[in-house]
């Protein structure tokens, strides 16, 4: 309960910080418009299309509230000259956000138009934040950074303000990816199906683009896992995704089907279009590169993908980072794929239903750049935390060395079963001193995303933390019979424990409190020397290890003639068992 309360307070604090930052930026934006005597409605297609349709939707909703439920199937009052649902879905006739129009008085319609644009931008940041939480990016500062970059990207500032319903693509993409991630995590398809229905009803045009982007996301996530998952499991995941999509279409069929019918019989589709060229002009590529740095006018085929210098910095940081994690690798692959689609006219034509070339899907690249920035900030904060921890540990050791030697701390802390303040100091030192040999061992041990792994003698929790970066859909369990060790391990792995992907259990290797065949993998790092009866204890390890599972024993003590007298004395003093003897 204490952890849930802490998590709830953290989410409330994040919400307040995000909202405050957004309101400050939105106020600045409105002041700029006021200074220039400009209005959102006076931008391209504002009054002519979007404002007129929004007024029609508002008036129709108000009629519903007064008991008049008549909905004309054809209405020429908005100047579209076609059926209502088929034509107006492009303008958000099924968009839930438009329900808010009924709360605005007749003399505040201009403010209503501006509010709905800013509110969609605001919601886009919240859906981005939700995706980050679903994908496992937990550091609030990094998610906050990515959310603001996404909300105020070039597509939103240039495209969303001129064509408000274009923001629906930005708004629903993170929700669809969150639903996809939930399916990959073996959770219910309900969230994804509802997201599909809402996205289709809000705007089928951008939902088509988002469907392709979700397909690319799924391929990248599954890339490299065919051996781990197997063809059968991959096909089942794809079928599950397809079922969620079909269910979502059925939920919104009353709006989706007439809209698709209208699109297929639209004059723009029936008219022959010029075949796409193999490449764009040099000027296009020059503007596209500049678009990563700054917001440019939409004169480049809707290639408005920029997230300012912050997004580009995140991309560069991940590509130059020495950290090798599966998440970072997948982000880099996704960036290359989307960049290729931006660079060839065929990508724009495919994303536009093969009608003509346009990159109105470029908010997908903005999303990815913002996500890479969030991940880069998270990695940077993790690295800084580690450096600060090392400095603190070194300072603590240096301050105490004058009074007591490290050997005295080790003796007092009891390596076999760490206790007290000295035990925690010793464990922190071991987290650092065992780092290299543990890394070397893990490089020879293939960890899968869905593995259930047991760490016997988890100590300060450093090994569990390293493995948690690889295990996304599985589970980690740390066992130690030292309360001091479990307390420090809990501090080291607070986020994983909060997410429910890790448990810590106080128990001895003599009697592990787990069912037979419970774990895919079992590891012990520098603890085997302290096992009371190694031969019998290994039988207990075998009992809880699945058939075909692996047991990794990490130990850097070995018998040779080069051991110093001090090392030999330690072996005698602590009754260490040498597995190579």
XYZ file of C-alpha atoms in Angstrom:
581
model
C 0.000 0.000 0.000
C 2.849 2.342 0.806
C 4.340 1.776 -2.666
C 0.961 2.359 -4.359
C 0.495 5.612 -2.442
C 3.979 6.734 -3.432
C 3.256 5.870 -7.064
C -0.046 7.772 -6.966
C 1.634 10.879 -5.532
C 4.336 10.658 -8.187
C 1.715 10.518 -10.954
C -0.175 13.492 -9.498
C 3.046 15.473 -9.243
C 3.922 14.624 -12.854
C 0.433 15.632 -14.033
C 0.708 18.988 -12.290
C 4.176 19.673 -13.689
C 3.149 18.721 -17.216
C -0.026 20.812 -17.034
C 1.800 23.847 -15.631
C 4.459 23.664 -18.340
C 1.876 23.272 -21.082
C -0.229 26.196 -19.827
C 2.835 28.445 -19.683
C 3.832 27.566 -23.264
C 0.224 27.865 -24.505
C -0.119 31.298 -22.872
C 3.062 32.447 -24.593
C 1.680 31.193 -27.902
C -1.590 33.059 -27.430
C 0.279 36.253 -26.520
C 2.243 36.017 -29.771
C -1.001 35.654 -31.745
C -2.547 38.574 -29.860
C 0.471 40.767 -30.523
C 0.214 40.040 -34.251
C -3.584 40.560 -34.182
C -3.958 37.011 -35.500
C -6.425 34.234 -34.787
C -6.411 30.476 -35.227
C -9.615 30.678 -37.267
C -8.003 33.054 -39.768
C -5.350 30.523 -40.749
C -5.561 28.442 -43.948
C -8.918 26.597 -44.254
C -9.930 27.819 -40.805
C -13.148 29.712 -41.538
C -13.757 28.068 -44.915
C -13.721 24.461 -43.677
C -12.955 23.595 -40.067
C -14.821 26.408 -38.328
C -17.923 25.890 -40.480
C -18.015 22.137 -39.820
C -17.355 22.643 -36.096
C -20.344 24.986 -35.916
C -22.512 22.373 -37.668
C -21.404 19.714 -35.154
C -22.047 22.076 -32.219
C -25.521 22.983 -33.420
C -26.415 19.328 -34.043
C -25.253 18.330 -30.558
C -27.299 21.134 -29.013
C -30.357 19.875 -30.920
C -29.776 16.448 -29.366
C -29.675 18.016 -25.899
C -33.053 19.662 -26.573
C -34.624 16.341 -27.575
C -34.350 16.658 -31.367
C -32.517 13.491 -32.422
C -33.026 13.907 -36.172
C -29.725 13.570 -38.044
C -29.864 14.466 -41.750
C -27.996 12.028 -43.950
C -27.343 14.772 -46.542
C -26.851 18.442 -45.678
C -25.677 21.185 -48.040
C -25.580 23.919 -45.392
C -21.876 23.408 -44.748
C -21.026 23.545 -48.425
C -19.664 20.007 -48.675
C -22.294 18.741 -51.077
C -22.171 15.142 -49.876
C -23.565 12.847 -47.177
C -22.992 13.975 -43.595
C -21.122 11.050 -42.005
C -19.024 10.187 -45.071
C -17.878 13.752 -45.592
C -17.655 15.085 -42.067
C -15.727 12.187 -40.512
C -12.632 13.797 -42.005
C -13.538 16.889 -39.962
C -14.223 15.019 -36.723
C -17.946 14.322 -36.690
C -17.233 11.253 -34.527
C -14.509 12.888 -32.429
C -15.337 12.768 -28.684
C -13.375 15.994 -28.123
C -15.975 17.887 -30.154
C -18.577 17.099 -27.494
C -17.059 19.990 -25.524
C -18.430 22.492 -28.061
C -21.842 22.467 -26.331
C -20.361 24.278 -23.308
C -19.410 27.430 -25.235
C -21.763 30.378 -25.629
C -22.524 31.916 -29.013
C -20.312 34.923 -28.312
C -17.238 32.779 -27.519
C -17.018 30.615 -30.629
C -13.619 31.921 -31.658
C -12.274 31.013 -28.206
C -13.945 27.602 -28.569
C -12.048 26.964 -31.794
C -8.706 27.897 -30.182
C -9.456 25.905 -27.021
C -10.148 22.676 -28.922
C -6.849 22.981 -30.807
C -4.848 23.522 -27.627
C -6.817 20.840 -25.763
C -5.987 18.245 -28.445
C -2.331 19.211 -28.160
C -2.564 18.870 -24.380
C -4.145 15.408 -24.649
C -1.448 14.349 -27.105
C 1.157 14.937 -24.412
C -0.832 12.894 -21.893
C -1.195 9.978 -24.308
C 2.553 10.176 -24.992
C 3.164 10.007 -21.238
C 0.872 7.003 -20.937
C 2.755 5.199 -23.693
C 6.065 5.829 -21.907
C 4.617 4.318 -18.738
C 3.363 1.282 -20.664
C 6.720 0.838 -22.405
C 8.646 0.969 -19.121
C 10.140 4.497 -19.213
C 9.517 5.428 -15.587
C 11.720 8.460 -14.911
C 9.319 11.404 -14.705
C 11.823 14.037 -15.846
C 12.646 12.145 -19.039
C 8.972 11.511 -19.862
C 8.189 15.173 -19.196
C 10.915 16.227 -21.612
C 9.615 13.906 -24.343
C 5.993 14.964 -23.815
C 6.701 18.665 -24.243
C 8.805 18.005 -27.349
C 5.980 15.977 -28.857
C 3.213 18.446 -27.983
C 5.026 21.439 -29.488
C 6.582 19.660 -32.468
C 6.526 21.255 -35.921
C 3.543 19.178 -37.031
C 1.410 20.480 -34.161
C 2.479 24.122 -34.532
C 2.240 24.276 -38.331
C -0.212 21.538 -39.239
C -2.456 21.254 -36.213
C -3.243 24.957 -36.014
C -4.080 25.231 -39.691
C -5.985 21.938 -39.804
C -7.144 21.138 -36.235
C -8.289 17.607 -37.013
C -4.754 16.714 -38.127
C -3.956 16.662 -34.416
C -6.056 13.500 -34.081
C -3.246 11.523 -35.681
C -0.879 12.768 -32.969
C -3.449 12.187 -30.226
C -4.300 8.570 -30.994
C -0.933 7.229 -32.157
C 0.455 6.857 -28.582
C -2.793 5.197 -27.452
C -2.639 2.681 -30.307
C 1.015 1.925 -29.553
C 0.167 1.535 -25.851
C -2.519 -0.987 -26.786
C -0.064 -2.811 -29.048
C 2.475 -2.913 -26.206
C -0.172 -4.350 -23.868
C -0.872 -7.155 -26.348
C 2.860 -7.919 -26.555
C 2.888 -8.038 -22.737
C 0.148 -10.721 -22.861
C -2.549 -8.399 -21.548
C -6.131 -7.946 -22.749
C -6.886 -6.594 -26.219
C -9.741 -4.431 -24.878
C -7.664 -1.265 -24.544
C -6.349 -1.611 -28.093
C -9.804 -2.335 -29.531
C -11.369 0.723 -27.874
C -8.450 2.883 -29.060
C -8.936 1.589 -32.619
C -12.656 2.392 -32.496
C -12.107 5.931 -31.168
C -9.323 6.655 -33.656
C -11.370 5.448 -36.624
C -14.473 7.377 -35.548
C -12.443 10.552 -34.988
C -10.693 10.517 -38.359
C -10.372 7.479 -40.631
C -7.760 9.240 -42.792
C -5.141 9.523 -40.050
C -6.174 6.179 -38.590
C -5.071 4.599 -41.862
C -1.622 6.147 -41.388
C -1.532 5.127 -37.728
C -2.367 1.551 -38.701
C 0.736 1.417 -40.894
C 2.848 3.025 -38.161
C 1.581 0.428 -35.660
C 2.477 -2.315 -38.141
C 6.007 -0.938 -38.381
C 6.172 -0.759 -34.576
C 5.073 -4.381 -34.245
C 7.664 -5.564 -36.796
C 10.483 -3.686 -35.044
C 9.444 -5.014 -31.609
C 9.377 -8.574 -32.925
C 12.605 -8.144 -34.898
C 15.280 -10.473 -33.656
C 12.869 -12.480 -31.487
C 11.862 -15.169 -33.959
C 14.146 -17.689 -32.271
C 13.023 -16.671 -28.811
C 9.284 -16.566 -29.598
C 9.132 -19.048 -32.447
C 7.030 -18.698 -35.584
C 3.925 -20.027 -33.838
C 3.977 -17.405 -31.065
C 4.685 -14.575 -33.525
C 1.737 -15.630 -35.690
C -0.501 -15.811 -32.621
C 0.527 -12.266 -31.623
C -0.232 -11.003 -35.133
C -3.623 -12.738 -35.110
C -4.371 -11.231 -31.693
C -3.525 -7.774 -33.038
C -5.734 -8.350 -36.089
C -8.603 -9.455 -33.844
C -8.258 -6.278 -31.775
C -8.337 -4.162 -34.942
C -11.401 -5.963 -36.316
C -13.200 -5.660 -32.982
C -12.408 -1.940 -32.908
C -13.753 -1.478 -36.435
C -16.959 -3.257 -35.436
C -17.371 -1.011 -32.383
C -17.239 2.094 -34.570
C -18.813 0.638 -37.718
C -21.739 3.082 -37.766
C -19.285 5.905 -38.556
C -16.352 3.986 -40.047
C -18.118 2.121 -42.875
C -19.919 5.163 -44.419
C -16.644 7.106 -44.228
C -14.656 4.405 -46.020
C -17.377 4.111 -48.660
C -17.295 7.869 -49.226
C -13.496 7.855 -49.470
C -13.443 5.050 -52.045
C -15.942 6.957 -54.212
C -14.245 10.312 -53.776
C -13.221 12.196 -56.917
C -9.629 12.436 -55.670
C -9.392 8.652 -55.589
C -11.039 8.103 -58.961
C -8.863 10.682 -60.694
C -5.656 9.326 -62.153
C -2.628 10.717 -60.376
C 0.924 11.122 -61.503
C 3.221 8.258 -60.621
C 5.569 8.983 -57.739
C 9.177 9.689 -58.632
C 11.980 7.609 -57.136
C 13.459 10.564 -55.243
C 12.610 14.111 -54.194
C 14.477 17.210 -55.318
C 17.684 18.389 -53.632
C 15.772 21.356 -52.208
C 13.327 18.951 -50.534
C 16.102 17.045 -48.784
C 17.763 20.279 -47.682
C 14.508 21.459 -46.084
C 13.949 18.035 -44.562
C 17.320 18.165 -42.805
C 16.646 21.711 -41.586
C 13.240 20.516 -40.400
C 14.909 18.490 -37.646
C 16.296 21.731 -36.179
C 13.548 24.283 -36.715
C 9.912 24.733 -37.646
C 9.584 25.607 -41.316
C 6.519 26.653 -43.372
C 4.630 23.722 -44.899
C 6.117 23.991 -48.381
C 7.765 20.602 -48.330
C 4.968 18.112 -48.927
C 3.919 18.133 -45.246
C 7.357 16.945 -44.162
C 7.055 18.716 -40.792
C 8.681 16.257 -38.408
C 10.857 18.474 -36.231
C 10.996 18.440 -32.444
C 13.513 21.288 -32.244
C 17.058 20.720 -31.021
C 15.874 18.594 -28.078
C 14.569 15.751 -30.234
C 17.620 15.784 -32.495
C 19.916 15.764 -29.465
C 18.104 12.680 -28.165
C 18.548 10.911 -31.495
C 22.261 11.702 -31.604
C 22.755 10.660 -27.968
C 21.173 7.251 -28.533
C 23.117 6.601 -31.740
C 26.422 7.493 -30.048
C 25.655 5.863 -26.691
C 27.795 2.923 -25.593
C 24.854 1.425 -23.711
C 23.628 -1.656 -25.514
C 20.036 -2.342 -24.599
C 17.277 -3.938 -26.620
C 15.055 -0.865 -26.263
C 17.698 1.502 -27.642
C 18.425 -0.837 -30.532
C 14.741 -0.999 -31.464
C 14.439 2.802 -31.317
C 17.378 3.170 -33.685
C 15.942 0.622 -36.121
C 12.593 2.432 -36.058
C 14.289 5.769 -36.753
C 16.101 4.367 -39.788
C 12.870 2.858 -41.173
C 10.883 6.100 -40.819
C 13.750 8.159 -42.196
C 13.812 5.977 -45.318
C 10.055 6.460 -45.758
C 10.509 10.226 -45.425
C 13.282 10.205 -48.025
C 11.400 8.442 -50.831
C 8.182 9.657 -52.501
C 6.761 6.124 -52.411
C 6.621 6.374 -48.613
C 4.427 9.482 -48.817
C 2.199 7.903 -51.452
C 1.753 4.678 -49.482
C 0.876 6.595 -46.328
C -1.711 8.604 -48.296
C -3.632 5.576 -49.519
C -1.623 5.467 -52.792
C -3.487 8.573 -53.996
C -0.704 11.175 -54.214
C 2.558 11.960 -52.433
C 2.303 13.750 -49.086
C 3.961 13.237 -45.709
C 1.039 14.070 -43.447
C 2.196 11.130 -41.353
C 5.410 12.967 -40.359
C 4.081 13.354 -36.807
C 5.137 9.697 -36.515
C 8.759 10.757 -36.861
C 8.165 13.572 -34.352
C 6.793 10.989 -31.902
C 9.856 8.789 -32.362
C 12.307 11.691 -31.940
C 10.531 12.779 -28.746
C 10.593 9.184 -27.483
C 14.310 8.866 -28.239
C 14.908 12.118 -26.354
C 12.994 10.750 -23.359
C 15.009 7.518 -23.441
C 18.290 9.434 -23.798
C 17.464 11.618 -20.773
C 16.530 8.496 -18.778
C 19.850 6.849 -19.700
C 21.733 10.023 -18.815
C 20.043 10.289 -15.414
C 20.768 6.624 -14.746
C 24.422 7.155 -15.608
C 24.613 10.269 -13.409
C 22.972 8.389 -10.542
C 25.552 5.654 -10.860
C 28.416 8.166 -10.921
C 27.043 9.995 -7.869
C 26.578 6.685 -6.097
C 30.176 5.747 -6.845
C 31.402 9.141 -5.603
C 29.361 8.833 -2.419
C 30.617 5.314 -1.840
C 34.217 6.314 -2.468
C 33.888 9.337 -0.188
C 32.363 7.188 2.525
C 35.162 4.654 2.234
C 37.824 7.368 2.232
C 36.324 9.064 5.295
C 36.181 5.856 7.284
C 39.529 4.451 6.179
C 41.386 6.745 8.574
C 39.512 5.283 11.509
C 38.862 1.745 10.371
C 40.241 -0.338 7.525
C 38.038 -1.887 4.862
C 39.074 -5.238 6.258
C 37.582 -4.256 9.623
C 34.337 -3.183 7.919
C 34.193 -6.490 6.070
C 34.721 -8.476 9.265
C 32.065 -6.455 11.088
C 29.656 -6.562 8.129
C 29.979 -10.383 7.780
C 30.245 -11.332 4.074
C 28.427 -14.615 4.676
C 25.319 -12.849 6.017
C 25.636 -9.047 5.896
C 24.297 -7.240 8.940
C 23.998 -3.661 10.133
C 25.521 -0.459 8.811
C 28.868 -2.088 8.012
C 27.038 -4.828 6.155
C 25.343 -2.242 3.913
C 28.664 -0.465 3.267
C 30.229 -3.767 2.330
C 27.324 -4.629 -0.007
C 27.597 -1.279 -1.788
C 31.299 -1.932 -2.283
C 30.509 -5.411 -3.632
C 27.982 -3.960 -6.110
C 30.907 -2.064 -7.611
C 33.675 -4.653 -7.264
C 31.557 -7.454 -8.763
C 30.301 -5.281 -11.640
C 32.928 -6.309 -14.201
C 32.869 -10.059 -13.613
C 29.050 -10.064 -13.548
C 28.935 -8.202 -16.861
C 31.364 -10.697 -18.390
C 29.217 -13.609 -17.184
C 25.933 -12.110 -18.424
C 27.423 -11.621 -21.883
C 27.627 -15.426 -22.104
C 24.054 -15.899 -20.917
C 21.220 -15.160 -23.330
C 18.379 -13.533 -21.404
C 14.965 -13.493 -23.048
C 12.274 -10.880 -22.488
C 9.826 -13.366 -20.977
C 12.266 -15.315 -18.749
C 11.519 -16.056 -15.103
C 14.872 -15.678 -13.344
C 15.968 -16.383 -9.762
C 19.022 -14.681 -8.211
C 20.266 -16.661 -5.192
C 22.185 -14.476 -2.759
C 21.047 -11.285 -4.472
C 23.074 -9.103 -2.056
C 22.914 -5.407 -2.941
C 20.691 -6.043 -5.983
C 23.080 -4.872 -8.721
C 22.728 -8.091 -10.753
C 18.934 -7.971 -10.540
C 18.961 -4.375 -11.782
C 21.124 -5.259 -14.793
C 18.890 -8.182 -15.725
C 15.726 -6.075 -15.357
C 16.830 -4.063 -18.390
C 16.464 -7.197 -20.527
C 13.398 -8.824 -18.921
C 10.246 -6.971 -20.004
C 7.461 -9.558 -20.010
C 8.982 -12.078 -17.549
C 9.715 -11.849 -13.841
C 12.745 -11.582 -11.554
C 13.056 -12.950 -8.033
C 15.858 -12.195 -5.591
C 16.548 -14.488 -2.636
C 18.813 -13.771 0.331
C 18.766 -14.802 3.977
C 20.156 -11.427 5.027
C 17.583 -8.759 5.860
C 20.261 -6.101 5.306
C 20.882 -7.415 1.785
C 17.186 -7.434 0.926
C 16.738 -3.882 2.208
C 19.551 -2.537 0.014
C 18.405 -4.637 -2.942
C 14.954 -3.089 -2.561
C 16.434 0.408 -2.732
C 18.497 -0.510 -5.811
C 15.468 -1.927 -7.648
C 12.663 0.331 -6.417
C 11.235 0.935 -9.897
C 11.142 -2.747 -10.879
C 9.473 -3.653 -7.584
C 6.922 -0.884 -8.086
C 6.128 -2.183 -11.583
C 5.557 -5.677 -10.217
C 8.236 -7.271 -12.397
C 10.419 -8.239 -9.416
C 10.038 -9.838 -5.976
C 12.469 -10.095 -3.058
C 12.220 -13.070 -0.701
C 14.028 -13.719 2.579
C 15.037 -17.382 2.411
C 18.033 -19.720 2.351
C 19.318 -21.834 -0.509
C 18.869 -24.816 1.825
C 15.085 -24.607 1.329
C 13.870 -22.396 -1.507
C 10.175 -21.427 -1.041
C 9.205 -22.065 -4.665
C 7.378 -24.774 -6.590
C 9.198 -27.332 -8.711
C 10.239 -26.180 -12.208
C 9.454 -22.529 -11.358
C 12.319 -20.719 -13.148
C 13.800 -20.608 -16.654
C 17.149 -19.411 -15.352
C 18.923 -19.261 -11.987
C 22.031 -17.226 -11.198
C 24.259 -16.792 -8.164
C 27.030 -14.192 -8.079
C 29.933 -14.539 -5.628
C 27.756 -16.285 -3.041
C 28.428 -19.971 -3.720
C 31.367 -19.955 -1.286
C 28.948 -19.382 1.626
C 26.455 -22.155 0.822
C 26.208 -24.438 3.890
C 26.138 -27.736 1.954
C 26.913 -27.109 -1.745
C 26.151 -30.634 -2.957
C 22.729 -30.746 -1.267
C 21.999 -27.097 -2.066
C 22.560 -27.737 -5.788
C 19.835 -30.401 -5.636
C 17.464 -27.713 -4.337
C 18.507 -25.445 -7.224
C 17.793 -28.259 -9.674
C 14.338 -28.782 -8.162
C 13.123 -25.231 -8.880
C 14.825 -25.010 -12.304
C 12.746 -25.926 -15.342
C 13.824 -28.805 -17.556
C 16.149 -27.330 -20.157
C 16.783 -24.258 -17.974
C 20.237 -22.896 -17.170
C 22.078 -22.283 -13.909
C 24.852 -19.678 -13.977
C 27.386 -19.745 -11.154
C 29.614 -16.672 -11.094
C 32.717 -17.058 -8.924
C 36.190 -15.581 -9.358
C 37.932 -17.614 -6.648
C 40.079 -20.440 -7.899
C 42.805 -22.679 -6.609
C 46.321 -21.920 -7.765
C 49.736 -21.183 -6.353
C 49.447 -17.421 -6.778
C 46.991 -16.777 -3.932
C 48.373 -14.308 -1.422
C 48.574 -15.177 2.262
C 45.789 -12.658 2.930
C 43.509 -14.347 0.374
C 44.256 -17.770 1.909
C 43.535 -16.359 5.349
C 40.198 -14.993 4.175
C 39.273 -18.405 2.800
C 40.016 -19.957 6.195
C 38.365 -17.183 8.238
C 35.103 -17.161 6.273
C 35.060 -20.927 5.623
C 34.771 -20.320 1.915
C 33.943 -23.272 -0.304
C 36.104 -23.281 -3.435
C 34.208 -24.806 -6.390
C 37.468 -25.387 -8.321
C 39.290 -27.196 -5.566
